[in-house]
Tab-separated table of C-alpha atoms and ligand atoms in Angstrom:
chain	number	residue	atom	x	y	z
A	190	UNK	CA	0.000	0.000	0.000
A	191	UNK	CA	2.714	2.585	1.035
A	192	UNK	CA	5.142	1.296	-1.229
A	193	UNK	CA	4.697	2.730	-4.584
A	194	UNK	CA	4.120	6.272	-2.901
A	195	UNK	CA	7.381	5.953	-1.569
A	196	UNK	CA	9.379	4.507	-4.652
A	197	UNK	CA	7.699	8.148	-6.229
A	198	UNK	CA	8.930	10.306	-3.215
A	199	UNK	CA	12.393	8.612	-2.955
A	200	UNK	CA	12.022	9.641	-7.379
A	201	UNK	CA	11.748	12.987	-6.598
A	202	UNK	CA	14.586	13.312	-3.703
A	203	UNK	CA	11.945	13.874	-1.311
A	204	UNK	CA	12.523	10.865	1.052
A	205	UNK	CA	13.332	11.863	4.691
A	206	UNK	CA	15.960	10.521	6.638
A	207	UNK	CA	16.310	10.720	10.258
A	208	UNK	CA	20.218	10.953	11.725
A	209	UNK	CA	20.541	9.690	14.994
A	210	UNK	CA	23.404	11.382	16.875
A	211	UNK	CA	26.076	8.817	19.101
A	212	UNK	CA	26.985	12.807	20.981
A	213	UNK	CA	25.191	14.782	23.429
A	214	UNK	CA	23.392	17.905	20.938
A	215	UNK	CA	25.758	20.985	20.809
A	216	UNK	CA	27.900	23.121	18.633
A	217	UNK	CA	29.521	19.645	17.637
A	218	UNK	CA	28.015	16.783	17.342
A	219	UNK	CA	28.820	12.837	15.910
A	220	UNK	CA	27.241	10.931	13.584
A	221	UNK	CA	27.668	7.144	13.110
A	222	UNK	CA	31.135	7.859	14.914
A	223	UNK	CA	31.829	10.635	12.620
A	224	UNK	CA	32.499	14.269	14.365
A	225	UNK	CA	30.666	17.174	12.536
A	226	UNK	CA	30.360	21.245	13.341
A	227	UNK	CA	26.749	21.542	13.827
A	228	UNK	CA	24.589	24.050	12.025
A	229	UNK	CA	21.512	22.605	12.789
A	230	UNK	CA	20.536	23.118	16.088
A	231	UNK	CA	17.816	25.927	17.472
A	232	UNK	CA	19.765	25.187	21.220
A	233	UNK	CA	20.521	29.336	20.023
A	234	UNK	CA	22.578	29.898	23.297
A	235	UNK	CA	23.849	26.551	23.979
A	236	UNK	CA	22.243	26.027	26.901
A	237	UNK	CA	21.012	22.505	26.237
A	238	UNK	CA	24.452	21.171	27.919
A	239	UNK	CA	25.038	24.380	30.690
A	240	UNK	CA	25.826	22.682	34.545
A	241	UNK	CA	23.451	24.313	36.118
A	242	UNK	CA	20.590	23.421	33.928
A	243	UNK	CA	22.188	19.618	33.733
A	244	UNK	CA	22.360	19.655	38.023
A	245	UNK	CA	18.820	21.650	38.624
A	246	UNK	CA	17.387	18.394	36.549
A	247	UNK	CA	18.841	15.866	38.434
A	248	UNK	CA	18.180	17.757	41.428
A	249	UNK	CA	14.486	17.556	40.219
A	250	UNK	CA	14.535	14.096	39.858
A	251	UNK	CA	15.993	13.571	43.090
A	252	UNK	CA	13.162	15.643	44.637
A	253	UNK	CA	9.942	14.682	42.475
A	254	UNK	CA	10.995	11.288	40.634
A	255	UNK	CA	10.468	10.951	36.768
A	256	UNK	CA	7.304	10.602	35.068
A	257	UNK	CA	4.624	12.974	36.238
A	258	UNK	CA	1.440	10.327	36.157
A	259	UNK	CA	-1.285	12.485	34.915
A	260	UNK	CA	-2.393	15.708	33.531
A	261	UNK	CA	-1.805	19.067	35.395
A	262	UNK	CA	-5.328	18.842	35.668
A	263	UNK	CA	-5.768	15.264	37.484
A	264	UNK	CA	-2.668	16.881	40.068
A	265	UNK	CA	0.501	15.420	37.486
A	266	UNK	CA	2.198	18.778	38.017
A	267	UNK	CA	4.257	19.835	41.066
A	268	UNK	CA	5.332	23.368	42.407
A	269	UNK	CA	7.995	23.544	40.066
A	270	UNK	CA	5.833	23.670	37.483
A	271	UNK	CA	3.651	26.649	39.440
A	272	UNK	CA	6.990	28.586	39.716
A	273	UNK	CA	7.977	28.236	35.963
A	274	UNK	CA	4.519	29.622	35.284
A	275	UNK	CA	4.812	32.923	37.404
A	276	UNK	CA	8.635	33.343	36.488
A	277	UNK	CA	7.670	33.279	33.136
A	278	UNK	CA	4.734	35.714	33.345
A	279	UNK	CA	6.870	37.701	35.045
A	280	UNK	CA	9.656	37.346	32.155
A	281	UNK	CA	7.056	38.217	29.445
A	282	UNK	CA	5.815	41.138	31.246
A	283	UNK	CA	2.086	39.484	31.493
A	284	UNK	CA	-0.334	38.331	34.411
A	285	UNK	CA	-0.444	34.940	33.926
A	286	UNK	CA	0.901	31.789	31.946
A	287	UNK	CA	0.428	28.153	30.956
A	288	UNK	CA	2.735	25.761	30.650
A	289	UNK	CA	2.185	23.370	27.783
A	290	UNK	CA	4.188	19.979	26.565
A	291	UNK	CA	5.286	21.377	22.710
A	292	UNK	CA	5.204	24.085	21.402
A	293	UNK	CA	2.969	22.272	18.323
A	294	UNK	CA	0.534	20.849	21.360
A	295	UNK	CA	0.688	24.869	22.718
A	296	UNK	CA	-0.456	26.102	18.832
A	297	UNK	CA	-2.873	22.971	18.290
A	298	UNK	CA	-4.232	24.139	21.787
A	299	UNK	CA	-4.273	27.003	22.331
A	300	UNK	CA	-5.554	28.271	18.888
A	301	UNK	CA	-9.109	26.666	18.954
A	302	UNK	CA	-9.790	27.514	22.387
A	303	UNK	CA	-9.797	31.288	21.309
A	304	UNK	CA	-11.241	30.926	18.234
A	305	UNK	CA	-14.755	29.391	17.934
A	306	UNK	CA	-17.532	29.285	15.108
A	307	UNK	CA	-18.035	32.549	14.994
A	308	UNK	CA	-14.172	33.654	14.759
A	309	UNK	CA	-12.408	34.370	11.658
A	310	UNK	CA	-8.726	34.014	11.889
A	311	UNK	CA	-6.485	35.967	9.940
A	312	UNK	CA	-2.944	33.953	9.278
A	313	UNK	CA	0.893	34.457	7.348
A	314	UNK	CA	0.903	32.585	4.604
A	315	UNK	CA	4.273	31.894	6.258
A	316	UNK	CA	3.145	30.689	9.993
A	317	UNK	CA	4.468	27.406	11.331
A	318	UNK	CA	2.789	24.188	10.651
A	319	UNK	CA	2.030	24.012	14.141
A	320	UNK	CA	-0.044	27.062	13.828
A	321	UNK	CA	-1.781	25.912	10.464
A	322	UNK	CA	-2.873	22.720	12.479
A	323	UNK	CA	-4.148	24.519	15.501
A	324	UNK	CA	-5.970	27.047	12.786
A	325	UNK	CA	-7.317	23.662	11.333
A	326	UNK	CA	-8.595	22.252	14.556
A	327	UNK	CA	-10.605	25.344	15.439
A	328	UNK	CA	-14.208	25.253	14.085
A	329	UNK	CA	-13.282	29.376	12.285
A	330	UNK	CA	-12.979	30.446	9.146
A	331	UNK	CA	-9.247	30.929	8.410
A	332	UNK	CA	-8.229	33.840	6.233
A	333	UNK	CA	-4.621	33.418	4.652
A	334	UNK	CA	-2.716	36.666	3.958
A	335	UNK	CA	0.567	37.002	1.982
A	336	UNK	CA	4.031	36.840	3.841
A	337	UNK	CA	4.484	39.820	6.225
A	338	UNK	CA	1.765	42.188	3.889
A	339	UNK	CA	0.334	44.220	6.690
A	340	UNK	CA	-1.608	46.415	3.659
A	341	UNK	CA	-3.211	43.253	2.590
A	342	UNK	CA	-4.395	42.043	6.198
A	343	UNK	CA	-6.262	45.546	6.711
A	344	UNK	CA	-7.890	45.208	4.053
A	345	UNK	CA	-8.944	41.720	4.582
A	346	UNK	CA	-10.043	42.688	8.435
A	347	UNK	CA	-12.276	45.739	7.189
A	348	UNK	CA	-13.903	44.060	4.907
A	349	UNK	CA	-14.902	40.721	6.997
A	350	UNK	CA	-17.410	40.733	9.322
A	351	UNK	CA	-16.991	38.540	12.306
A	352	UNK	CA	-17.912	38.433	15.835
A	353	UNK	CA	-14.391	37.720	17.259
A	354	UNK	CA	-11.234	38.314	14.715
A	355	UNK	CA	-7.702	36.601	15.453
A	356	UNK	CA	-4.591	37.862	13.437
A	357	UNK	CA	-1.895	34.716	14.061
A	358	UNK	CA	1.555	35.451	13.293
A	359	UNK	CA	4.798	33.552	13.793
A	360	UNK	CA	7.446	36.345	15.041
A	361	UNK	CA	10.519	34.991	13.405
A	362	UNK	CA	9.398	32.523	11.066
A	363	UNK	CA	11.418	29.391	11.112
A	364	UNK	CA	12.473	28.782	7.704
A	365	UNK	CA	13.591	32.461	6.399
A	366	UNK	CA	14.348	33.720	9.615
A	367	UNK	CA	12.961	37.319	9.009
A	368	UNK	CA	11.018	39.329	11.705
A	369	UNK	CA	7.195	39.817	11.337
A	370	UNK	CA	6.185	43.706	11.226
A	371	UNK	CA	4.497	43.611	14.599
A	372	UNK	CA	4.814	47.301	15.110
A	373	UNK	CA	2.295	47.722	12.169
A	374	UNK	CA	0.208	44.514	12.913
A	375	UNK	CA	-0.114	45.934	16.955
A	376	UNK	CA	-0.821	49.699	15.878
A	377	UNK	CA	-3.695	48.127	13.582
A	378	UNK	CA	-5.246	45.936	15.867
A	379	UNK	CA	-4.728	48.486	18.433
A	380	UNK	CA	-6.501	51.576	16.496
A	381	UNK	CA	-9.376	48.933	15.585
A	382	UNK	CA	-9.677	47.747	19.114
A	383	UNK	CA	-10.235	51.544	19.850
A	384	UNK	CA	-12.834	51.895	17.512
A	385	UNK	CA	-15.377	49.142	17.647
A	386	UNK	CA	-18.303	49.303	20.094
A	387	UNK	CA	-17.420	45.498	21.756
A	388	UNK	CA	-13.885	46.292	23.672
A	389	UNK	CA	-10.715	43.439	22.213
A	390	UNK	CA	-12.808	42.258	19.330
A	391	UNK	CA	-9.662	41.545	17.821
A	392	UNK	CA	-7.084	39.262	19.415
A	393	UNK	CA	-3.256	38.781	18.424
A	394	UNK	CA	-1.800	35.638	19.033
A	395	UNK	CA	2.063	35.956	18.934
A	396	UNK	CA	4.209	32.723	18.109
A	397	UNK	CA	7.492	33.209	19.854
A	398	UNK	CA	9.495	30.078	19.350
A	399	UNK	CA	12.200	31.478	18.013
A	400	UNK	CA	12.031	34.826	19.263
A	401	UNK	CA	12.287	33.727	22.759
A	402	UNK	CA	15.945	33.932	24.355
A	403	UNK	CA	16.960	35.468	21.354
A	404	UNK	CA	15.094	38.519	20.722
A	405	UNK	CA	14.529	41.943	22.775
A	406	UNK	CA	17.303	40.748	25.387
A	407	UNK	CA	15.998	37.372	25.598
A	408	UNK	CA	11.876	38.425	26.444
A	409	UNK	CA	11.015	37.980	23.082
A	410	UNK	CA	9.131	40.091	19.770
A	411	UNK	CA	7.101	42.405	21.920
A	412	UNK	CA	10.211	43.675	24.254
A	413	UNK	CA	11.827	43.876	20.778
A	414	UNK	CA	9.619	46.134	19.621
A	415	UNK	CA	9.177	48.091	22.754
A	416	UNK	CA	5.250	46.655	22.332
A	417	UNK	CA	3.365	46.757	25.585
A	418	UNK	CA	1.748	43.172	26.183
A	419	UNK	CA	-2.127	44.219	26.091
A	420	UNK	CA	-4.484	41.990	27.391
A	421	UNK	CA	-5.945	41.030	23.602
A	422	UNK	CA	-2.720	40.430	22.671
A	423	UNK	CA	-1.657	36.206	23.533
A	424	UNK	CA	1.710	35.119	23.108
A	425	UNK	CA	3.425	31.328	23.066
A	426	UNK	CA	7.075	30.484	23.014
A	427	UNK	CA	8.985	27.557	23.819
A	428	UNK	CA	11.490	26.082	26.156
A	429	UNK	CA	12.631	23.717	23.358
A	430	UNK	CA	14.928	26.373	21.401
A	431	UNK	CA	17.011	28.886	22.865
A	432	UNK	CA	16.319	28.178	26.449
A	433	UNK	CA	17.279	25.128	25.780
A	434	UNK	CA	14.913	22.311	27.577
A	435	UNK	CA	11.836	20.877	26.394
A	436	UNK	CA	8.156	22.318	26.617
A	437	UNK	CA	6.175	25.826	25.856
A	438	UNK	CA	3.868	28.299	27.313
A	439	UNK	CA	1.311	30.647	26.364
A	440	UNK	CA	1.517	34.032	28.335
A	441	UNK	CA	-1.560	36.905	28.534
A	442	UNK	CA	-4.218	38.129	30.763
A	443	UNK	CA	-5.490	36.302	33.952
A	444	UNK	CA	-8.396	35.793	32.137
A	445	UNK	CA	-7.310	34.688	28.665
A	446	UNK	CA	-4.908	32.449	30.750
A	447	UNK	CA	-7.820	31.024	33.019
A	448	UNK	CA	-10.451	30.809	29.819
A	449	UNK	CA	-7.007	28.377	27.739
A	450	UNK	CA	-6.253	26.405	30.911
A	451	UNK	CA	-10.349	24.994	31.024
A	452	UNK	CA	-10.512	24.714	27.172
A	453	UNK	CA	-7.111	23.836	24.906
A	454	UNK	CA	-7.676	20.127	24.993
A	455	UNK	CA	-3.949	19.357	23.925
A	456	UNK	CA	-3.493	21.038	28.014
A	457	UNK	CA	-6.778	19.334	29.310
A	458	UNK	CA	-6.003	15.751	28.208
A	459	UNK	CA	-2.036	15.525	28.342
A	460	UNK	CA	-0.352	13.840	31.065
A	461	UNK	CA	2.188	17.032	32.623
A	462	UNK	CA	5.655	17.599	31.448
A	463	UNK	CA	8.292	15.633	33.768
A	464	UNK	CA	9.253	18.151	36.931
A	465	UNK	CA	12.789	17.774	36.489
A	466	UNK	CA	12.225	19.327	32.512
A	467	UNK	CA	10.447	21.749	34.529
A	468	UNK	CA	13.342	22.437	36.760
A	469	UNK	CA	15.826	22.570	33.428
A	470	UNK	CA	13.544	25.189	32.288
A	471	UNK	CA	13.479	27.359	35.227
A	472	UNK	CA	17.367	27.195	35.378
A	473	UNK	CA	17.332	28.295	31.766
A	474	UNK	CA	15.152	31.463	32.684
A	475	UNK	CA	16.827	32.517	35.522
A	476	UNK	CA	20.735	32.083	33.828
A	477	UNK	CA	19.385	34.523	30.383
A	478	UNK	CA	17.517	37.152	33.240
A	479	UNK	CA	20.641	37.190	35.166
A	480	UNK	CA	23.260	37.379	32.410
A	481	UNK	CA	22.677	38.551	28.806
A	482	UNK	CA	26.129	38.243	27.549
A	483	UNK	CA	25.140	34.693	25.772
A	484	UNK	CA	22.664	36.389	23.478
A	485	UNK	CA	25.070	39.115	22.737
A	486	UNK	CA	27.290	36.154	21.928
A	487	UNK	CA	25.070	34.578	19.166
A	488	UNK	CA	24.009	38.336	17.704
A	489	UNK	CA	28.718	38.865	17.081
A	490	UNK	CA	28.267	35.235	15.872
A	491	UNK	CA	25.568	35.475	13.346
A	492	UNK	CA	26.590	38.954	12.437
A	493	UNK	CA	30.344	37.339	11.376
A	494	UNK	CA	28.260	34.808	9.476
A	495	UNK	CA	25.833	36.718	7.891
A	496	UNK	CA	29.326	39.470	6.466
A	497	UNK	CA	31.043	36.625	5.331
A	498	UNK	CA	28.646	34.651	3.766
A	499	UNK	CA	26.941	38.141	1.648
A	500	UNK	CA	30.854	39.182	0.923
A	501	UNK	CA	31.041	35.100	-1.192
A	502	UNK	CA	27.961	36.231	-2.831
A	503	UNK	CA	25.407	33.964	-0.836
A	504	UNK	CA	21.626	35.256	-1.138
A	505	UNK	CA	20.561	35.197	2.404
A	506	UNK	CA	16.690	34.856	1.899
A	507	UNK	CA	15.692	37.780	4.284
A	508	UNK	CA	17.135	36.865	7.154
A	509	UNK	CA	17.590	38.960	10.295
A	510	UNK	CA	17.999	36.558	12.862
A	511	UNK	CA	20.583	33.708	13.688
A	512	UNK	CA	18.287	31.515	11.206
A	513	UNK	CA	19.957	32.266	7.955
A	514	UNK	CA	18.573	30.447	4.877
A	515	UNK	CA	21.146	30.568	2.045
A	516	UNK	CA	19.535	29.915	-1.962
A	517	UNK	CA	21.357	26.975	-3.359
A	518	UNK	CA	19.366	26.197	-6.471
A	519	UNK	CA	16.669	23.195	-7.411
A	520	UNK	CA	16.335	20.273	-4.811
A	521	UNK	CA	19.367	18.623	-6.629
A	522	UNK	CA	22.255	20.989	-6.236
A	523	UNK	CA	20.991	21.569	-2.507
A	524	UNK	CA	21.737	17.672	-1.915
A	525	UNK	CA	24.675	18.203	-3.359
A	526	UNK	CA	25.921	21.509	-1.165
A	527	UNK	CA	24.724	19.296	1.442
A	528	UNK	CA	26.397	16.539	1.125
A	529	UNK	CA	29.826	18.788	0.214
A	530	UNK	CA	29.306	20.326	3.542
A	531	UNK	CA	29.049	16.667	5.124
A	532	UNK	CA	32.196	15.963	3.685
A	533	UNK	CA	34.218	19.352	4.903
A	534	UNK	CA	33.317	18.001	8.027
A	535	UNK	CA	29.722	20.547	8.306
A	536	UNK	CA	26.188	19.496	9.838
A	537	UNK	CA	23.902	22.179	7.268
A	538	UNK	CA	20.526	20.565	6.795
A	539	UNK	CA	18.872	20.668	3.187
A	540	UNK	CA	15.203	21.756	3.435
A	541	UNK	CA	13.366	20.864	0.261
A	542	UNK	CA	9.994	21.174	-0.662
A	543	UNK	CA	6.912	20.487	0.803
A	544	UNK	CA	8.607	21.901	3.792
A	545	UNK	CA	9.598	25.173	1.833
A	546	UNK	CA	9.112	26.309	-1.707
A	547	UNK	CA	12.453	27.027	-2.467
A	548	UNK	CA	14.988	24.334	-1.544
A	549	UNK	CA	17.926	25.668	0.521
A	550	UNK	CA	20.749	25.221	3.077
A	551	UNK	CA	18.994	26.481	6.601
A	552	UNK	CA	21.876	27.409	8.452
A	553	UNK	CA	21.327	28.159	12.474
A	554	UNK	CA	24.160	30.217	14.172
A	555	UNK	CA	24.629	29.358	17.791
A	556	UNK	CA	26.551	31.344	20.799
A	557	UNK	CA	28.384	28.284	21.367
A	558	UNK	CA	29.806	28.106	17.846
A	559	UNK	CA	33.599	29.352	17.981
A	560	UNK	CA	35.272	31.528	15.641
A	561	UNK	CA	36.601	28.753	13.761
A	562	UNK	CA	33.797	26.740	13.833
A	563	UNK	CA	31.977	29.710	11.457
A	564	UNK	CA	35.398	30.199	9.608
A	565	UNK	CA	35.107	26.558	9.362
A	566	UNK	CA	31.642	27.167	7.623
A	567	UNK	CA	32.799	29.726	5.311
A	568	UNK	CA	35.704	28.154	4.262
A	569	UNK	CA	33.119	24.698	2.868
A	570	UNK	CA	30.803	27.591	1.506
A	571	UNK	CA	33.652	29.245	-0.118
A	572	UNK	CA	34.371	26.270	-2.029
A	573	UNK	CA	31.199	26.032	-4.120
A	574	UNK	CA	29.695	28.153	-6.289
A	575	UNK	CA	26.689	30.417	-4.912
B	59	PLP	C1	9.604	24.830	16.756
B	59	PLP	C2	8.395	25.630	16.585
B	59	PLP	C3	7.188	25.253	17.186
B	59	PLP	C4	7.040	23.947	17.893
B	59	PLP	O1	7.705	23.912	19.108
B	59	PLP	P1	8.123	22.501	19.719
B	59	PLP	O2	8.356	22.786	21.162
B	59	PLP	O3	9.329	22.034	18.996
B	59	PLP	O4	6.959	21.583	19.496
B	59	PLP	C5	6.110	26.097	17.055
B	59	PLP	N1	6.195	27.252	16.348
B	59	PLP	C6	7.330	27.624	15.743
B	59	PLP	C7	7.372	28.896	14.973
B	59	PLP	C8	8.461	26.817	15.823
B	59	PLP	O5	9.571	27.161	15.198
């Protein structure tokens, strides 16, 4: 049954492969006993492997055992995971938080507990698959705008009528690494809010994955953007990427908070992250509060990358974050800069479609990479053609 399908995708260079790794995950890593610079990684400020997050863990376990037995809801979570909650309100500059287990179970979640029948969402064509799903769950009408087009998405708000509207926007999106104009998105949700008769008819629901740890000194999009966190304004990130653990939140208003926590099923029905990934998290936190010099770190480090690899001609794809994308061409020349890059010794992953619609090498720049690891890069990238 599956086989022909797969003969066709294997055809078309679209099979995927999964690597396992014989190293812990860092800024090197080895595979099938071979030692590679890693480029892959969204672990943006190395913490995945920092003591104190490794010892507050095992401290955890010590303290609350392993598996956590049941959902938050049926008591499977334990103080820790009360504290991570109000340190990481406190972090995003909001009342309240939830903590979820993904950050695709905090999208699938979270996004059809806000929207219902009546809402129409309003969505990037650009957004994360994690969002798409969660927009696919919810029983609202979902209203795709074009990459970043603020012009487009007023338009499409005035001239739907809705009870409840939703505009859902990745920050950094994850494959181009470019920033999403929330300025412009929050100033017209903001002046519309003003205007209509029901107060917060239209929400904004904020997808900080990769924004979080990275951007505004670590808080994220809105501190970015100097953006104050309104209560119709909803954000998630995740503890998976640059903090380095495992696990997400969502972060608004007491309410919106309270209103999530009784209705995003992926929450309800989910037996409660382990406490000592709980514990990892809340070391991660506290270390990027208490000392910012990691993140100015991977900024010097992606900035080196991003000079060197314009100044061998490289088109970039937009980027403004430590994701850099760099065009490489149809599917087969990007197997082949990928596999050259294997060779030098370079972990780049090719991303081909249906993930993207241009195939390229997605490069992610990490505070942990060295000097010569990125001269390391350059030198493999210098070495093909552009
Ligand atoms: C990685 C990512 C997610 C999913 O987070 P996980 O914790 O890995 O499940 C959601 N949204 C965006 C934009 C992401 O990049």
């Amino acid at each position: 049954m599956f086989s022909e399908p797969l003969i066709r995708l294997k055809e078309k260079n679209l099979m995927r492969e999964i690597k396992n790794r014989n190293s812990p995950q860092g800024s090197r890593i080895s595979i099938d006993r071979k030692n590679y610079i890693n480029f892959s990684s969204n672990d943006y400020l190395g913490l995945a492997n920092h003591p104190y997050v490794l010892e507050s863990a095992q401290k955890a376990i010590k303290e609350f055992g392993f598996g956590s037995g049941a959902s938050r809801l049926l008591c499977g979570g334990s103080i820790l995971h009360a504290e991570l909650e109000k340190k990481t309100a406190k972090f995003k500059g909001t009342e309240s938080a939830l903590i979820f287990n993904s950050g695709y179970s905090a999208n699938t979640g979270v996004i059809p507990a806000i929207a219902d029948k009546g809402s129409v969402i309003f969505s990037d064509e650009l957004n994360h698959a994690s969002i798409i799903d969660g927009c696919r769950l919810s029983k609202a009408r979902v209203v795709v705008y074009k990459h970043k087009n603020t012009y487009q998405l007023e338009r499409l708000i005035r001239k739907t009528k809705a009870r409840q509207k939703i505009v859902v926007t990745d920050s950094v999106f994850s494959m181009d690494g470019d920033i999403a104009p929330l300025k412009d998105i929050y100033e017209l949700c903001s002046s519309l809010n003003s205007k209509l008769l029901t107060p917060n008819s239209i929400l904004l629901y904020i997808d900080d994955a990769h924004a979080t740890g990275v951007l505004g000194n670590g808080k994220g999009s809105l501190a970015h953007f100097g953006i104050k966190p309104e209560p119709w304004i909803i954000q998630m990130g995740t503890f998976s990427k640059a903090l380095g653990s495992f696990g997400a939140f969502a972060a608004g208003s007491k309410d919106a908070i309270a209103w999530i926590m009784n209705n995003a099923r992926s929450f309800i029905f989910s037996t409660a992250p382990p406490s000592c990934v709980i514990a990892a998290s809340i070391a991660a936190l506290e270390l990027i509060i208490k000392d910012t010099s990691l993140i100015k770190k991977l900024w010097l480090n992606r900035g080196k990358t991003v000079k060197e690899l314009t100044s061998l001609g490289y088109d970039i794809m937009g980027s403004e974050t430590p994701i850099i994308s760099i065009k490489t061409g149809d599917v087969k020349r990007t197997l082949k800069i990928s596999r050259h890059l294997l060779n030098k010794g370079i972990f780049a992953p090719a991303i081909r479609p249906p993930t993207v619609k241009e195939p390229r090498i997605r490069i992610t720049v990490t505070a942990a990479h060295t000097a010569e690891n990125i001269e390391r890069l350059i030198k493999a990238l210098g070495s093909v053609k552009p």
